Coordinates of C-alpha atoms and ligand atoms in Angstrom, one line a residue:
M1 CA -8.5 407.8 382.7
R2 CA -8.8 408.8 378.9
E3 CA -5.7 407.9 378.1
A4 CA -5.6 404.7 379.7
R5 CA -8.8 403.7 377.9
A6 CA -7.1 404.8 374.6
M7 CA -4.3 402.6 375.4
N8 CA -6.6 399.7 376.1
Q9 CA -8.6 399.8 372.8
Q10 CA -5.4 400.0 370.8
D11 CA -3.7 397.1 372.7
T12 CA -7.0 395.1 372.4
I13 CA -6.9 395.5 368.5
I14 CA -3.1 394.9 368.2
S15 CA -3.4 391.3 370.5
L16 CA -6.4 390.3 368.3
T17 CA -4.6 391.0 365.4
E18 CA -1.3 389.2 366.5
T19 CA -3.5 386.3 367.9
Y20 CA -5.0 385.5 364.1
S21 CA -2.5 387.0 362.0
A22 CA 0.7 385.1 360.9
H23 CA 3.9 387.3 362.2
N24 CA 5.2 388.0 358.9
Y25 CA 5.7 391.6 359.9
H26 CA 6.6 393.8 362.7
P27 CA 4.8 396.7 362.9
L28 CA 5.1 400.1 364.8
P29 CA 2.7 400.0 367.8
V30 CA 0.0 402.2 365.9
V31 CA -3.7 401.1 364.8
L32 CA -4.7 403.2 361.7
T33 CA -8.5 404.0 361.0
K34 CA -8.6 406.6 358.4
G35 CA -6.7 408.6 355.8
E36 CA -6.6 411.5 353.7
G37 CA -4.2 412.9 351.7
V38 CA -0.5 412.8 353.3
W39 CA -2.5 412.5 356.9
V40 CA -3.5 409.3 358.7
W41 CA -5.5 409.0 361.8
D42 CA -5.2 406.2 364.9
V43 CA -8.2 404.7 366.8
E44 CA -8.0 407.2 369.3
G45 CA -7.9 410.3 366.7
R46 CA -4.3 411.0 366.6
R47 CA -2.9 412.3 363.8
Y48 CA 0.3 411.1 361.7
L49 CA 2.2 412.4 358.6
D50 CA 2.5 409.1 356.6
C51 CA 6.4 408.9 355.6
L52 CA 6.1 405.5 354.4
S53 CA 3.2 405.8 351.9
A54 CA 3.0 402.3 352.2
Y55 CA 6.3 401.7 350.6
S56 CA 5.5 404.1 347.9
A57 CA 2.1 402.7 346.8
L58 CA 0.5 406.0 348.0
N59 CA 2.3 408.6 346.0
Q60 CA -1.0 410.0 345.3
G61 CA -1.9 410.3 348.9
H62 CA -4.6 408.4 350.7
R63 CA -8.1 408.3 349.2
H64 CA -7.6 410.7 346.1
P65 CA -11.1 412.0 345.1
A66 CA -10.5 411.3 341.5
I67 CA -9.2 407.7 342.4
I68 CA -11.9 407.0 344.7
D69 CA -14.3 408.6 342.2
A70 CA -12.9 406.2 339.5
L71 CA -13.2 403.2 342.0
T72 CA -16.8 403.6 342.9
A73 CA -18.2 404.4 339.1
Q74 CA -16.1 401.3 337.8
A75 CA -17.9 399.3 341.2
G76 CA -21.3 400.4 339.8
R77 CA -20.9 398.9 336.3
I78 CA -18.8 395.9 336.3
T79 CA -15.6 394.5 338.2
L80 CA -14.4 391.5 337.0
T81 CA -14.8 389.6 333.6
S82 CA -11.7 387.5 333.3
R83 CA -9.5 387.6 330.4
A84 CA -11.6 384.9 328.8
F85 CA -13.7 387.9 327.3
H86 CA -12.7 391.5 326.8
N87 CA -13.5 394.1 328.9
D88 CA -14.1 398.1 327.8
R89 CA -11.7 399.2 330.0
M90 CA -8.7 397.4 329.6
G91 CA -7.3 399.2 326.1
K92 CA -7.7 402.7 327.4
F93 CA -5.6 402.1 330.4
L94 CA -2.8 400.1 328.6
Q95 CA -2.7 403.0 326.1
L96 CA -2.0 405.6 328.7
L97 CA 0.1 403.2 330.7
C98 CA 2.5 402.6 327.1
K99 CA 2.4 406.2 326.1
T100 CA 3.5 407.2 329.7
A101 CA 6.4 404.9 329.9
G102 CA 7.2 405.4 325.9
M103 CA 6.7 401.4 325.2
E104 CA 4.3 399.6 322.7
M105 CA 2.9 396.9 324.9
A106 CA 1.9 396.1 328.4
L107 CA 0.9 392.9 330.4
P108 CA -0.9 394.0 333.2
M109 CA -1.0 391.8 336.6
N110 CA -2.0 392.5 340.4
T111 CA 1.1 392.5 342.7
G112 CA 4.9 393.7 342.1
A113 CA 6.1 389.9 342.6
E114 CA 3.7 388.8 339.9
A115 CA 4.9 391.6 337.4
V116 CA 8.4 390.5 338.3
E117 CA 7.7 387.1 337.6
T118 CA 6.2 388.0 334.3
A119 CA 9.4 389.6 333.3
I120 CA 11.4 386.8 334.0
K121 CA 9.4 384.6 331.7
A122 CA 9.2 387.2 329.1
A123 CA 12.6 387.5 329.0
R124 CA 13.3 383.8 329.3
K125 CA 11.2 383.0 326.6
W126 CA 12.4 385.9 324.4
G127 CA 15.9 384.4 324.7
Y128 CA 14.8 381.1 323.7
T129 CA 12.8 382.0 320.5
R130 CA 14.5 385.3 319.6
K131 CA 18.3 385.1 320.7
G132 CA 18.5 381.6 320.2
V133 CA 19.5 380.5 323.7
P134 CA 19.6 376.5 324.2
Q135 CA 16.6 375.4 326.2
D136 CA 16.9 375.7 329.9
Q137 CA 20.3 377.3 329.6
A138 CA 18.8 381.1 330.0
E139 CA 20.7 383.1 332.7
I140 CA 19.8 386.4 334.4
I141 CA 21.6 388.5 335.9
V142 CA 20.6 390.3 339.1
C143 CA 22.4 392.5 341.6
N144 CA 23.5 391.9 345.3
E145 CA 21.1 393.3 347.9
N146 CA 18.2 393.3 345.2
F147 CA 14.5 393.0 346.4
H148 CA 12.0 392.1 343.9
G149 CA 9.4 390.4 345.9
R150 CA 8.4 387.3 347.9
T151 CA 7.3 384.7 345.8
T152 CA 9.5 381.6 345.6
T153 CA 11.2 383.0 342.5
A154 CA 11.6 386.5 343.5
V155 CA 13.4 385.4 346.7
S156 CA 15.3 383.1 344.4
L157 CA 16.7 386.4 343.1
S158 CA 17.7 387.5 346.5
S159 CA 21.3 387.7 347.9
D160 CA 20.0 388.5 351.5
P161 CA 20.5 385.2 353.8
D162 CA 17.6 386.3 355.7
T163 CA 15.2 386.6 352.9
R164 CA 16.2 383.0 351.8
R165 CA 16.5 380.8 354.7
D166 CA 14.3 378.0 355.1
F167 CA 12.5 378.8 351.9
G168 CA 14.8 377.0 349.3
P169 CA 15.2 374.9 346.9
F170 CA 15.4 378.1 344.7
T171 CA 14.6 378.7 340.9
P172 CA 17.7 378.5 339.2
G173 CA 19.4 380.6 336.3
F174 CA 20.2 383.7 338.0
K175 CA 24.0 385.5 338.8
W176 CA 24.7 388.1 341.0
V177 CA 26.9 391.1 340.8
P178 CA 27.7 394.0 342.9
F179 CA 25.0 397.0 342.5
G180 CA 26.8 400.0 340.7
D181 CA 29.7 398.0 339.6
A182 CA 29.8 397.9 335.7
A183 CA 32.9 396.3 335.2
A184 CA 31.6 393.3 337.0
L185 CA 28.5 393.1 335.3
A186 CA 30.5 393.3 332.1
E187 CA 32.5 390.2 333.5
A188 CA 29.1 388.2 334.1
M189 CA 27.5 388.2 330.8
T190 CA 27.6 385.3 328.6
E191 CA 26.1 384.1 325.5
N192 CA 23.3 382.5 327.3
T193 CA 22.5 385.8 329.2
V194 CA 18.9 386.8 328.4
A195 CA 18.5 389.8 330.8
L196 CA 20.0 392.3 333.6
I197 CA 17.4 392.9 336.1
L198 CA 17.8 395.7 338.3
E199 CA 16.1 398.5 340.7
P200 CA 17.4 401.9 339.5
I201 CA 17.8 403.0 343.1
Q202 CA 17.8 399.9 345.6
G203 CA 14.5 400.9 348.0
E204 CA 14.6 397.9 350.3
A205 CA 18.5 397.7 350.8
G206 CA 18.3 400.9 352.3
I207 CA 17.9 403.8 349.4
N208 CA 20.9 402.6 347.7
V209 CA 21.8 405.0 344.8
P210 CA 24.4 403.9 342.1
P211 CA 27.1 406.0 340.3
D212 CA 26.2 408.7 337.9
G213 CA 26.2 406.8 334.8
Y214 CA 26.1 403.5 335.9
L215 CA 22.5 402.9 334.2
R216 CA 23.8 404.2 330.8
E217 CA 26.8 401.6 331.0
C218 CA 24.3 398.7 331.9
R219 CA 22.3 399.9 328.8
R220 CA 25.5 399.6 326.7
I221 CA 26.7 396.1 328.2
C222 CA 23.3 394.8 327.6
D223 CA 23.2 395.9 324.1
R224 CA 26.9 394.6 323.5
H225 CA 25.7 391.3 324.6
N226 CA 22.5 391.3 323.1
A227 CA 20.6 391.1 326.6
L228 CA 17.6 392.8 327.8
F229 CA 17.8 395.6 330.1
V230 CA 15.0 395.4 332.6
V231 CA 14.6 397.7 335.1
D232 CA 12.1 397.0 338.2
E233 CA 10.7 400.4 338.7
I234 CA 7.8 398.9 341.5
Q235 CA 9.2 401.5 343.7
T236 CA 11.3 404.1 342.1
G237 CA 8.5 404.7 339.3
L238 CA 5.6 407.1 338.7
G239 CA 7.2 410.1 340.2
R240 CA 8.8 409.0 343.6
T241 CA 12.3 410.0 342.7
G242 CA 11.4 413.4 341.1
A243 CA 11.2 411.9 337.6
L244 CA 8.2 410.2 336.2
F245 CA 10.7 406.8 336.2
C246 CA 14.1 406.8 338.0
H247 CA 15.9 405.8 334.9
Q248 CA 15.3 408.9 333.0
H249 CA 17.6 410.6 335.4
E250 CA 20.1 409.5 333.0
D251 CA 20.0 410.1 329.2
G252 CA 20.8 407.0 327.4
A253 CA 19.4 404.4 329.8
D254 CA 16.1 403.5 328.4
P255 CA 15.1 400.1 329.3
D256 CA 13.7 397.0 327.0
M257 CA 11.2 396.1 329.5
M258 CA 10.0 397.9 332.8
I259 CA 8.1 396.7 335.9
L260 CA 5.6 398.8 337.8
G261 CA 3.3 398.1 340.6
K262 CA 2.7 400.2 343.7
A263 CA 1.5 403.5 343.0
L264 CA -0.1 402.3 339.8
G265 CA -2.8 401.4 341.7
G266 CA -2.9 404.7 343.8
G267 CA -3.0 403.0 347.2
V268 CA -6.4 401.5 346.4
Y269 CA -6.1 398.4 344.8
P270 CA -3.3 396.1 343.9
V271 CA -2.3 396.9 340.0
S272 CA 1.4 396.1 338.5
A273 CA 2.0 395.8 334.9
V274 CA 5.2 394.9 332.3
V275 CA 5.6 397.3 329.8
S276 CA 7.9 396.8 327.0
S277 CA 8.0 396.6 322.9
R278 CA 5.9 394.4 320.7
E279 CA 9.1 392.5 319.9
I280 CA 9.4 391.1 323.7
L281 CA 6.0 391.1 325.0
G282 CA 4.9 389.4 321.5
V283 CA 6.6 386.2 322.4
F284 CA 3.5 385.3 324.9
Q285 CA 0.7 383.3 323.1
P286 CA -2.9 382.4 324.0
G287 CA -2.3 380.1 327.2
D288 CA 1.4 380.8 327.9
H289 CA 0.7 383.3 331.0
G290 CA -2.3 384.7 332.7
S291 CA -3.7 386.2 335.7
T292 CA -7.4 385.9 336.9
F293 CA -7.6 389.2 338.1
G294 CA -5.2 390.8 335.8
G295 CA -6.4 393.6 333.9
N296 CA -10.0 393.2 335.5
P297 CA -12.2 396.6 334.8
L298 CA -11.9 397.8 338.3
A299 CA -8.2 397.6 338.4
C300 CA -8.0 399.2 335.1
E301 CA -9.9 402.2 336.1
V302 CA -8.3 402.9 339.3
A303 CA -4.8 402.6 337.5
R304 CA -5.8 404.8 334.9
A305 CA -7.2 407.7 337.4
S306 CA -3.9 406.8 339.5
L307 CA -1.5 407.6 336.1
R308 CA -3.9 411.0 335.3
V309 CA -3.4 412.1 338.9
I310 CA 0.7 411.7 338.7
L311 CA 0.5 413.4 335.5
D312 CA -2.1 416.1 335.8
E313 CA -0.7 417.1 339.3
G314 CA 2.8 417.2 338.0
L315 CA 3.9 414.9 341.0
A316 CA 7.4 414.3 339.6
E317 CA 8.1 417.7 339.5
R318 CA 6.9 418.0 342.9
S319 CA 9.1 415.1 344.3
R320 CA 11.9 416.8 342.7
Y321 CA 11.8 420.0 344.5
L322 CA 10.1 419.2 347.5
G323 CA 12.7 416.3 347.9
A324 CA 15.7 418.8 347.4
R325 CA 14.5 420.9 350.0
L326 CA 14.0 418.0 352.5
Y327 CA 17.4 416.9 351.5
E328 CA 19.2 420.2 352.0
R329 CA 17.2 420.4 355.8
L330 CA 18.2 417.1 357.1
R331 CA 21.9 417.9 355.6
S332 CA 22.0 421.2 357.4
L333 CA 21.3 419.2 360.5
N334 CA 24.7 418.2 360.8
S335 CA 23.6 415.6 363.5
P336 CA 26.3 413.4 364.6
R337 CA 23.8 410.7 364.7
I338 CA 23.3 410.9 361.1
K339 CA 26.0 409.1 359.0
E340 CA 24.6 409.7 355.6
V341 CA 21.6 411.4 353.7
R342 CA 21.0 409.9 350.4
G343 CA 18.4 409.7 347.7
R344 CA 16.5 411.3 345.0
G345 CA 13.3 413.3 345.0
L346 CA 11.3 412.1 348.0
M347 CA 12.9 408.9 348.4
I348 CA 15.3 410.0 351.0
G349 CA 17.4 407.5 353.0
V350 CA 18.8 408.9 356.5
E351 CA 21.6 406.8 357.8
I352 CA 21.8 406.5 361.7
D353 CA 25.6 405.8 362.6
K354 CA 25.7 402.4 364.4
A355 CA 27.7 403.9 367.3
H356 CA 24.2 406.0 368.2
G357 CA 21.9 402.6 368.0
P358 CA 19.5 401.5 365.6
A359 CA 16.8 403.5 363.5
R360 CA 14.2 401.6 364.9
P361 CA 13.9 403.7 368.5
I362 CA 14.2 406.9 366.3
C363 CA 10.9 405.9 364.1
E364 CA 9.4 405.0 367.5
A365 CA 10.4 408.8 368.9
L366 CA 9.0 410.1 365.6
M367 CA 5.8 408.0 365.7
R368 CA 5.2 410.0 369.2
R369 CA 5.7 413.3 367.4
G370 CA 3.2 412.5 364.8
V371 CA 5.5 411.2 362.0
L372 CA 5.2 407.4 360.7
C373 CA 8.3 406.3 359.2
K374 CA 9.8 402.9 359.2
E375 CA 13.4 401.5 359.3
T376 CA 14.8 399.4 356.6
H377 CA 17.9 397.3 357.2
E378 CA 18.4 398.6 361.1
Q379 CA 20.3 401.7 360.5
V380 CA 18.5 403.4 357.5
I381 CA 15.1 405.5 358.0
R382 CA 13.4 405.9 355.0
L383 CA 11.8 409.5 354.4
A384 CA 8.7 408.8 351.4
P385 CA 5.6 410.9 352.1
P386 CA 2.8 410.7 349.2
L387 CA 4.1 413.5 346.4
V388 CA 0.9 415.7 347.1
I389 CA 2.7 417.1 350.2
Q390 CA 2.6 420.8 350.6
E391 CA 5.9 422.7 351.3
S392 CA 4.7 423.7 354.6
E393 CA 4.2 419.9 355.3
I394 CA 7.6 419.3 354.1
D395 CA 9.1 421.9 356.6
W396 CA 7.3 420.7 359.7
L397 CA 8.5 416.9 358.9
G398 CA 12.2 418.4 358.9
D399 CA 11.1 420.1 362.3
Q400 CA 10.5 417.1 363.5
M401 CA 13.7 415.4 362.4
A402 CA 15.7 418.2 363.9
A403 CA 14.0 417.7 367.1
I404 CA 14.8 414.1 367.3
L405 CA 18.2 413.8 365.8
Ligands
PLP1 C1 7.8 396.3 346.4 C2 8.3 395.8 345.5 C3 8.4 394.7 345.0 C4 7.0 393.8 345.3 O1 6.1 394.1 345.3 P1 4.6 393.3 345.9 O2 3.4 394.4 345.3 O3 4.7 393.5 347.2 O4 4.6 392.0 345.4 C5 9.2 394.3 343.7 N1 10.3 394.9 343.6 C6 10.5 396.3 344.2 C7 11.6 397.1 343.9 C8 9.6 396.5 345.3 O5 9.8 397.6 346.0

C-alpha cells in the first residue's frame, strides 16, 4: 500500500510537470525534494548519490553551509543594484576570481551561454580594434562536437545536426576543426582569425580527452597567427578535473581568455564570468555590453564563497586522487559491457559497448540502486559527483557500478 501511494505521489508530480513544462528535457523518473552534500532525497524519502552534480555546477556539494551563509547574509542586505550604480561586493569577488585564474580583469554574467557570447563579442572587438581585421570579416575557430550552450549564437557554434535542426539561420563567422587535431587547426587559421574557442575536455560530447600536448600546440598556433586562445572551462573548471582549471594539466597552455560558470555559483545561484587580460577585456566601453543581473551583489557574495570553498577545502586535489581511485576501480571491473573508461579527476565517462545496448537503461538500473547519473550521447555514462565526496562513498559508488556492469 505504502509503495503504491509513493508511486502515485511521484507520478502525480511528474504528470503535472509534463503538462505545464515544455518538453526540452527527458529527465529520469525521480522527483527530488532535498539535498545535502553529495546526497539527494526523493519525495518518498529514498536517498541517492548525486553523480551528475547538475553538470558540474555542484562541485561544492548541495547547500554547502558557507555558501548558504553567504547567500542568506547578503539577502538580508541588498540583492540587486544593476550596474547603473556600484555595489560593495563586486570588486571583492572579481579580485578573488582574477587572482585564482591568474588573470587581470573579469566580466560577470549569469549563465554559461551568456559568458560564451561575451567571449565571442570580446574576441571580435579585439580583432577589429587591435588586430586590424576588416569590419565583419572576423573568424572564430571552434571544434567539432563542441558544446558551448543553447542560445542562438551558441548553437551556431555547434556541429551537431540535432542541436541545430529547425533553429537556423545561424550566426556566421565560425569555422570547425576536429577536436584534438593540431594540424587541422594550423591549416584553418587565416589572417582574419580572431580566436580559437574550445573545451579542454569535451563534456557533453561524451568526456572527450584530447591527446597530450594538444592544448600547448593550440596555444602556439594561436600565438603564431595572433589569434586569441579561449578556453571554455564552464564544466571542466573549478576543480572538476583534478586541477583548478583543466588547461593547467599542460604546461605552456595558458589561455588569453577563460569562460567560467556552473560551479562558480556553488549550485545555488547562476553566476558566470569571462576572465582575461586588461588588453583584451579593456576593449569594452560603456554601452558595449551588459546584463541587468550580471555582477549583482547576491551573485557576487555567493560566487566569492563558492570560490573560497574550492580553494580552502582543496577540492581540486580531492578530485585528482578520488578520481584516480574511481577510475582504477572501473578499469579493474574488466566488464565486457564497458568499451572505454576515460576522463580526468572526477570527470569520468564510461562508454558502454553498443552491442550491449544504450547507456540509458544502465542509468535507470543505477537509479534503483541509489545512484543518480545521466547518459550523454547515447553510449556514455558520466560520473561526476560533487568534489566533497568521501573515499568510502567513492568505494560504494564503485560497488554499485560493479553490481550492474
Ligand atoms: C553547461 C555548459 C555551457 C552552458 O552553460 P549554461 O549555464 O547552461 O548556459 C557552456 N559550455 C560548456 C562547456 C558547458 O558545459
